[in-house]
Amino acid sequence: MNKNLEFRVVDTFDYKLLSEASRLHIEHLSYRSFITMFGNKFMVELYKDILSDKLGFFVFAMDGENVCGFVLGCINSKLLFKIIIRKFPKYLQIILPRIVVNPQIIPKLFETLFYVNKENTSVESELIVIVTDSNYRAMGIGSQLVGVLNKEFVKRGVHQYKVTVHDEMKMSNNFYKKM
């Protein structure tokens, strides 16, 4: 465990931190995260809108000025992708070039946008994504991020939240079961 780390809760726009979150998300999760294919601008805009709509918050693990991990908590994930619907012209400009080149992604796009409609749960809050930079893995940072996330959720009146993980993601499932 690294004792020099600072954990920072962020619920207002900070371009540098959100850009770092986007970079980590794309760099470390693009193999399993569909929305990363739309690139940095899409991710930063989505993060910014989540914060400006007061739908969520980030917890950043900081090693000095370096972001070594983050977790994104959402207060109501049923409203999360309605951001994209409500601000469709902005997001369409970003995603359209990818759709034109690869139109077979359209069904996956709709599946991603409306995944919460398929869930059979009344739990609205969600841990959306957690990422630790590969240089900082196996140091307990993920567990610490979840600990700070839990405290922040409680401060915001949330006493339960969900995590959506695919069955084939064994390491992720083991991490969440342990937590």
Short mmCIF file of N, CA, C and O in Angstrom, two decimals, residues 42-115:
data_model
loop_
_atom_site.label_atom_id
_atom_site.label_comp_id
_atom_site.label_asym_id
_atom_site.label_seq_id
_atom_site.Cartn_x
_atom_site.Cartn_y
_atom_site.Cartn_z
N PHE A 42 -14.89 12.32 -26.78
CA PHE A 42 -16.16 11.77 -26.34
C PHE A 42 -16.14 11.50 -24.83
O PHE A 42 -17.07 11.87 -24.11
N MET A 43 -15.08 10.84 -24.37
CA MET A 43 -14.99 10.47 -22.95
C MET A 43 -14.97 11.72 -22.07
O MET A 43 -15.70 11.78 -21.07
N VAL A 44 -14.17 12.71 -22.41
CA VAL A 44 -14.09 13.93 -21.60
C VAL A 44 -15.43 14.65 -21.59
O VAL A 44 -15.89 15.12 -20.54
N GLU A 45 -16.09 14.74 -22.74
CA GLU A 45 -17.41 15.40 -22.79
C GLU A 45 -18.43 14.65 -21.94
O GLU A 45 -19.22 15.27 -21.22
N LEU A 46 -18.42 13.33 -22.01
CA LEU A 46 -19.34 12.55 -21.20
C LEU A 46 -19.06 12.75 -19.71
O LEU A 46 -19.98 12.99 -18.92
N TYR A 47 -17.81 12.67 -19.34
CA TYR A 47 -17.45 12.90 -17.93
C TYR A 47 -17.88 14.30 -17.48
O TYR A 47 -18.44 14.48 -16.40
N LYS A 48 -17.61 15.29 -18.32
CA LYS A 48 -17.97 16.68 -18.00
C LYS A 48 -19.48 16.81 -17.79
O LYS A 48 -19.93 17.43 -16.83
N ASP A 49 -20.26 16.19 -18.68
CA ASP A 49 -21.72 16.28 -18.57
C ASP A 49 -22.25 15.52 -17.36
O ASP A 49 -23.22 15.95 -16.73
N ILE A 50 -21.64 14.42 -17.02
CA ILE A 50 -22.03 13.69 -15.80
C ILE A 50 -21.86 14.60 -14.59
O ILE A 50 -22.74 14.68 -13.73
N LEU A 51 -20.75 15.30 -14.54
CA LEU A 51 -20.49 16.20 -13.41
C LEU A 51 -21.41 17.42 -13.45
O LEU A 51 -21.98 17.80 -12.42
N SER A 52 -21.57 18.03 -14.62
CA SER A 52 -22.39 19.26 -14.68
C SER A 52 -23.86 18.97 -14.41
O SER A 52 -24.57 19.81 -13.88
N ASP A 53 -24.31 17.75 -14.73
CA ASP A 53 -25.70 17.36 -14.45
C ASP A 53 -25.86 16.80 -13.03
O ASP A 53 -26.94 16.35 -12.67
N LYS A 54 -24.78 16.82 -12.27
CA LYS A 54 -24.79 16.33 -10.87
C LYS A 54 -25.23 14.87 -10.78
O LYS A 54 -25.87 14.46 -9.82
N LEU A 55 -24.85 14.08 -11.77
CA LEU A 55 -25.20 12.66 -11.77
C LEU A 55 -24.13 11.78 -11.14
O LEU A 55 -24.37 10.60 -10.89
N GLY A 56 -22.96 12.34 -10.91
CA GLY A 56 -21.91 11.50 -10.37
C GLY A 56 -20.71 12.29 -9.90
O GLY A 56 -20.73 13.53 -9.88
N PHE A 57 -19.69 11.54 -9.54
CA PHE A 57 -18.45 12.12 -9.04
C PHE A 57 -17.32 11.13 -9.29
O PHE A 57 -17.55 9.94 -9.49
N PHE A 58 -16.12 11.66 -9.30
CA PHE A 58 -14.91 10.86 -9.44
C PHE A 58 -14.18 10.83 -8.11
O PHE A 58 -14.22 11.79 -7.35
N VAL A 59 -13.47 9.75 -7.88
CA VAL A 59 -12.46 9.70 -6.83
C VAL A 59 -11.15 9.40 -7.56
O VAL A 59 -11.05 8.40 -8.28
N PHE A 60 -10.20 10.29 -7.41
CA PHE A 60 -8.89 10.13 -8.04
C PHE A 60 -7.86 9.72 -7.00
O PHE A 60 -7.84 10.28 -5.90
N ALA A 61 -7.02 8.77 -7.37
CA ALA A 61 -5.84 8.42 -6.58
C ALA A 61 -4.69 9.20 -7.19
O ALA A 61 -4.38 9.04 -8.37
N MET A 62 -4.09 10.07 -6.38
CA MET A 62 -3.04 10.96 -6.87
C MET A 62 -1.71 10.63 -6.21
O MET A 62 -1.63 10.52 -4.98
N ASP A 63 -0.69 10.50 -7.02
CA ASP A 63 0.68 10.36 -6.54
C ASP A 63 1.37 11.66 -6.95
O ASP A 63 1.84 11.80 -8.07
N GLY A 64 1.33 12.63 -6.04
CA GLY A 64 1.77 13.98 -6.39
C GLY A 64 0.79 14.56 -7.38
O GLY A 64 -0.41 14.62 -7.13
N GLU A 65 1.27 14.94 -8.56
CA GLU A 65 0.40 15.46 -9.62
C GLU A 65 -0.05 14.38 -10.59
O GLU A 65 -0.80 14.65 -11.52
N ASN A 66 0.43 13.15 -10.40
CA ASN A 66 0.11 12.06 -11.31
C ASN A 66 -1.16 11.33 -10.87
O ASN A 66 -1.28 10.92 -9.72
N VAL A 67 -2.06 11.13 -11.83
CA VAL A 67 -3.26 10.33 -11.58
C VAL A 67 -2.84 8.87 -11.75
O VAL A 67 -2.39 8.46 -12.82
N CYS A 68 -2.99 8.10 -10.68
CA CYS A 68 -2.62 6.68 -10.79
C CYS A 68 -3.84 5.77 -10.78
O CYS A 68 -3.71 4.56 -10.93
N GLY A 69 -5.01 6.35 -10.63
CA GLY A 69 -6.24 5.57 -10.71
C GLY A 69 -7.44 6.46 -10.43
O GLY A 69 -7.30 7.57 -9.94
N PHE A 70 -8.61 5.94 -10.79
CA PHE A 70 -9.83 6.66 -10.49
C PHE A 70 -11.00 5.70 -10.47
O PHE A 70 -10.92 4.58 -11.00
N VAL A 71 -12.06 6.15 -9.86
CA VAL A 71 -13.34 5.44 -9.91
C VAL A 71 -14.41 6.50 -10.16
O VAL A 71 -14.31 7.63 -9.68
N LEU A 72 -15.40 6.13 -10.97
CA LEU A 72 -16.52 7.02 -11.27
C LEU A 72 -17.77 6.42 -10.66
O LEU A 72 -18.15 5.29 -10.98
N GLY A 73 -18.39 7.17 -9.76
CA GLY A 73 -19.65 6.75 -9.15
C GLY A 73 -20.79 7.57 -9.73
O GLY A 73 -20.65 8.77 -9.95
N CYS A 74 -21.89 6.91 -10.00
CA CYS A 74 -23.07 7.57 -10.57
C CYS A 74 -24.23 7.45 -9.59
O CYS A 74 -24.51 6.36 -9.09
N ILE A 75 -24.89 8.56 -9.33
CA ILE A 75 -26.01 8.58 -8.39
C ILE A 75 -27.23 7.87 -8.98
O ILE A 75 -27.92 7.14 -8.27
N ASN A 76 -27.49 8.07 -10.27
CA ASN A 76 -28.64 7.43 -10.90
C ASN A 76 -28.27 7.05 -12.33
O ASN A 76 -28.35 7.87 -13.25
N SER A 77 -27.87 5.81 -12.51
CA SER A 77 -27.39 5.38 -13.83
C SER A 77 -28.51 5.30 -14.86
O SER A 77 -28.24 5.26 -16.06
N LYS A 78 -29.78 5.34 -14.42
CA LYS A 78 -30.88 5.37 -15.39
C LYS A 78 -30.89 6.68 -16.16
O LYS A 78 -31.39 6.75 -17.26
N LEU A 79 -30.31 7.72 -15.57
CA LEU A 79 -30.25 9.02 -16.23
C LEU A 79 -28.94 9.23 -16.99
O LEU A 79 -28.81 10.18 -17.76
N LEU A 80 -27.99 8.35 -16.77
CA LEU A 80 -26.64 8.54 -17.28
C LEU A 80 -26.59 8.73 -18.80
O LEU A 80 -26.10 9.74 -19.28
N PHE A 81 -27.10 7.80 -19.54
CA PHE A 81 -26.97 7.92 -20.98
C PHE A 81 -28.08 8.76 -21.60
O PHE A 81 -28.07 9.02 -22.79
N LYS A 82 -29.01 9.23 -20.78
CA LYS A 82 -29.97 10.22 -21.27
C LYS A 82 -29.25 11.53 -21.56
O LYS A 82 -29.75 12.36 -22.31
N ILE A 83 -28.08 11.68 -20.96
CA ILE A 83 -27.24 12.84 -21.28
C ILE A 83 -26.95 12.86 -22.78
O ILE A 83 -27.06 13.89 -23.43
N ILE A 84 -26.59 11.71 -23.31
CA ILE A 84 -26.24 11.62 -24.73
C ILE A 84 -27.47 11.89 -25.59
O ILE A 84 -27.38 12.59 -26.60
N ILE A 85 -28.61 11.39 -25.18
CA ILE A 85 -29.85 11.62 -25.92
C ILE A 85 -30.19 13.12 -25.90
O ILE A 85 -30.50 13.71 -26.93
N ARG A 86 -30.10 13.73 -24.72
CA ARG A 86 -30.46 15.14 -24.56
C ARG A 86 -29.49 16.06 -25.31
O ARG A 86 -29.88 17.10 -25.82
N LYS A 87 -28.24 15.66 -25.38
CA LYS A 87 -27.22 16.48 -26.04
C LYS A 87 -26.75 15.78 -27.32
O LYS A 87 -25.57 15.82 -27.67
N PHE A 88 -27.69 15.16 -27.98
CA PHE A 88 -27.40 14.32 -29.14
C PHE A 88 -26.59 15.02 -30.23
O PHE A 88 -25.64 14.43 -30.75
N PRO A 89 -26.93 16.27 -30.62
CA PRO A 89 -26.13 16.90 -31.69
C PRO A 89 -24.63 16.97 -31.35
O PRO A 89 -23.79 16.69 -32.21
N LYS A 90 -24.31 17.29 -30.11
CA LYS A 90 -22.90 17.37 -29.71
C LYS A 90 -22.22 16.00 -29.82
O LYS A 90 -21.14 15.88 -30.40
N TYR A 91 -22.88 14.98 -29.29
CA TYR A 91 -22.29 13.65 -29.30
C TYR A 91 -22.28 13.03 -30.70
O TYR A 91 -21.34 12.31 -31.04
N LEU A 92 -23.30 13.34 -31.50
CA LEU A 92 -23.35 12.81 -32.85
C LEU A 92 -22.14 13.28 -33.66
O LEU A 92 -21.55 12.50 -34.41
N GLN A 93 -21.76 14.54 -33.49
CA GLN A 93 -20.57 15.06 -34.21
C GLN A 93 -19.32 14.26 -33.85
O GLN A 93 -18.45 14.09 -34.68
N ILE A 94 -19.26 13.80 -32.62
CA ILE A 94 -18.07 13.06 -32.17
C ILE A 94 -18.11 11.61 -32.66
O ILE A 94 -17.09 11.08 -33.11
N ILE A 95 -19.28 10.97 -32.58
CA ILE A 95 -19.33 9.54 -32.88
C ILE A 95 -19.61 9.22 -34.35
O ILE A 95 -19.30 8.12 -34.81
N LEU A 96 -20.18 10.16 -35.08
CA LEU A 96 -20.54 9.90 -36.47
C LEU A 96 -19.37 9.40 -37.33
O LEU A 96 -19.55 8.43 -38.09
N PRO A 97 -18.19 9.99 -37.25
CA PRO A 97 -17.09 9.47 -38.08
C PRO A 97 -16.80 7.99 -37.81
O PRO A 97 -16.50 7.23 -38.74
N ARG A 98 -16.93 7.55 -36.56
CA ARG A 98 -16.69 6.14 -36.22
C ARG A 98 -17.80 5.25 -36.78
O ARG A 98 -17.55 4.14 -37.21
N ILE A 99 -19.04 5.76 -36.74
CA ILE A 99 -20.17 4.99 -37.25
C ILE A 99 -20.10 4.86 -38.77
O ILE A 99 -20.39 3.80 -39.32
N VAL A 100 -19.70 5.93 -39.45
CA VAL A 100 -19.59 5.89 -40.91
C VAL A 100 -18.56 4.84 -41.34
O VAL A 100 -18.80 4.07 -42.28
N VAL A 101 -17.45 4.79 -40.66
CA VAL A 101 -16.40 3.83 -40.98
C VAL A 101 -16.80 2.41 -40.58
O VAL A 101 -16.42 1.44 -41.22
N ASN A 102 -17.59 2.29 -39.52
CA ASN A 102 -17.91 0.98 -38.95
C ASN A 102 -19.39 0.92 -38.56
O ASN A 102 -19.71 0.90 -37.37
N PRO A 103 -20.32 0.89 -39.54
CA PRO A 103 -21.75 0.96 -39.22
C PRO A 103 -22.28 -0.22 -38.40
O PRO A 103 -23.32 -0.11 -37.75
N GLN A 104 -21.57 -1.34 -38.39
CA GLN A 104 -22.04 -2.49 -37.61
C GLN A 104 -21.96 -2.26 -36.10
O GLN A 104 -22.46 -3.07 -35.33
N ILE A 105 -21.41 -1.13 -35.67
CA ILE A 105 -21.38 -0.83 -34.23
C ILE A 105 -22.69 -0.23 -33.73
O ILE A 105 -22.88 -0.10 -32.53
N ILE A 106 -23.59 0.11 -34.63
CA ILE A 106 -24.84 0.77 -34.23
C ILE A 106 -25.63 -0.07 -33.23
O ILE A 106 -26.06 0.46 -32.19
N PRO A 107 -25.84 -1.38 -33.45
CA PRO A 107 -26.57 -2.15 -32.43
C PRO A 107 -25.88 -2.14 -31.06
O PRO A 107 -26.54 -2.02 -30.03
N LYS A 108 -24.56 -2.23 -31.04
CA LYS A 108 -23.82 -2.19 -29.77
C LYS A 108 -23.97 -0.83 -29.10
O LYS A 108 -24.07 -0.75 -27.87
N LEU A 109 -24.02 0.22 -29.90
CA LEU A 109 -24.22 1.57 -29.37
C LEU A 109 -25.57 1.65 -28.64
O LEU A 109 -25.64 2.13 -27.51
N PHE A 110 -26.62 1.15 -29.26
CA PHE A 110 -27.94 1.18 -28.62
C PHE A 110 -27.98 0.28 -27.39
O PHE A 110 -28.58 0.64 -26.38
N GLU A 111 -27.34 -0.87 -27.48
CA GLU A 111 -27.28 -1.77 -26.32
C GLU A 111 -26.60 -1.07 -25.15
O GLU A 111 -27.06 -1.15 -24.01
N THR A 112 -25.52 -0.36 -25.42
CA THR A 112 -24.79 0.35 -24.38
C THR A 112 -25.62 1.50 -23.81
O THR A 112 -25.67 1.69 -22.60
N LEU A 113 -26.27 2.25 -24.68
CA LEU A 113 -27.06 3.39 -24.24
C LEU A 113 -28.23 2.98 -23.34
O LEU A 113 -28.60 3.71 -22.43
N PHE A 114 -28.78 1.82 -23.60
CA PHE A 114 -30.00 1.42 -22.89
C PHE A 114 -29.80 0.19 -22.01
O PHE A 114 -30.78 -0.47 -21.65
N TYR A 115 -28.56 -0.08 -21.59
CA TYR A 115 -28.31 -1.28 -20.79
C TYR A 115 -29.08 -1.29 -19.48
O TYR A 115 -29.52 -2.34 -19.02
#
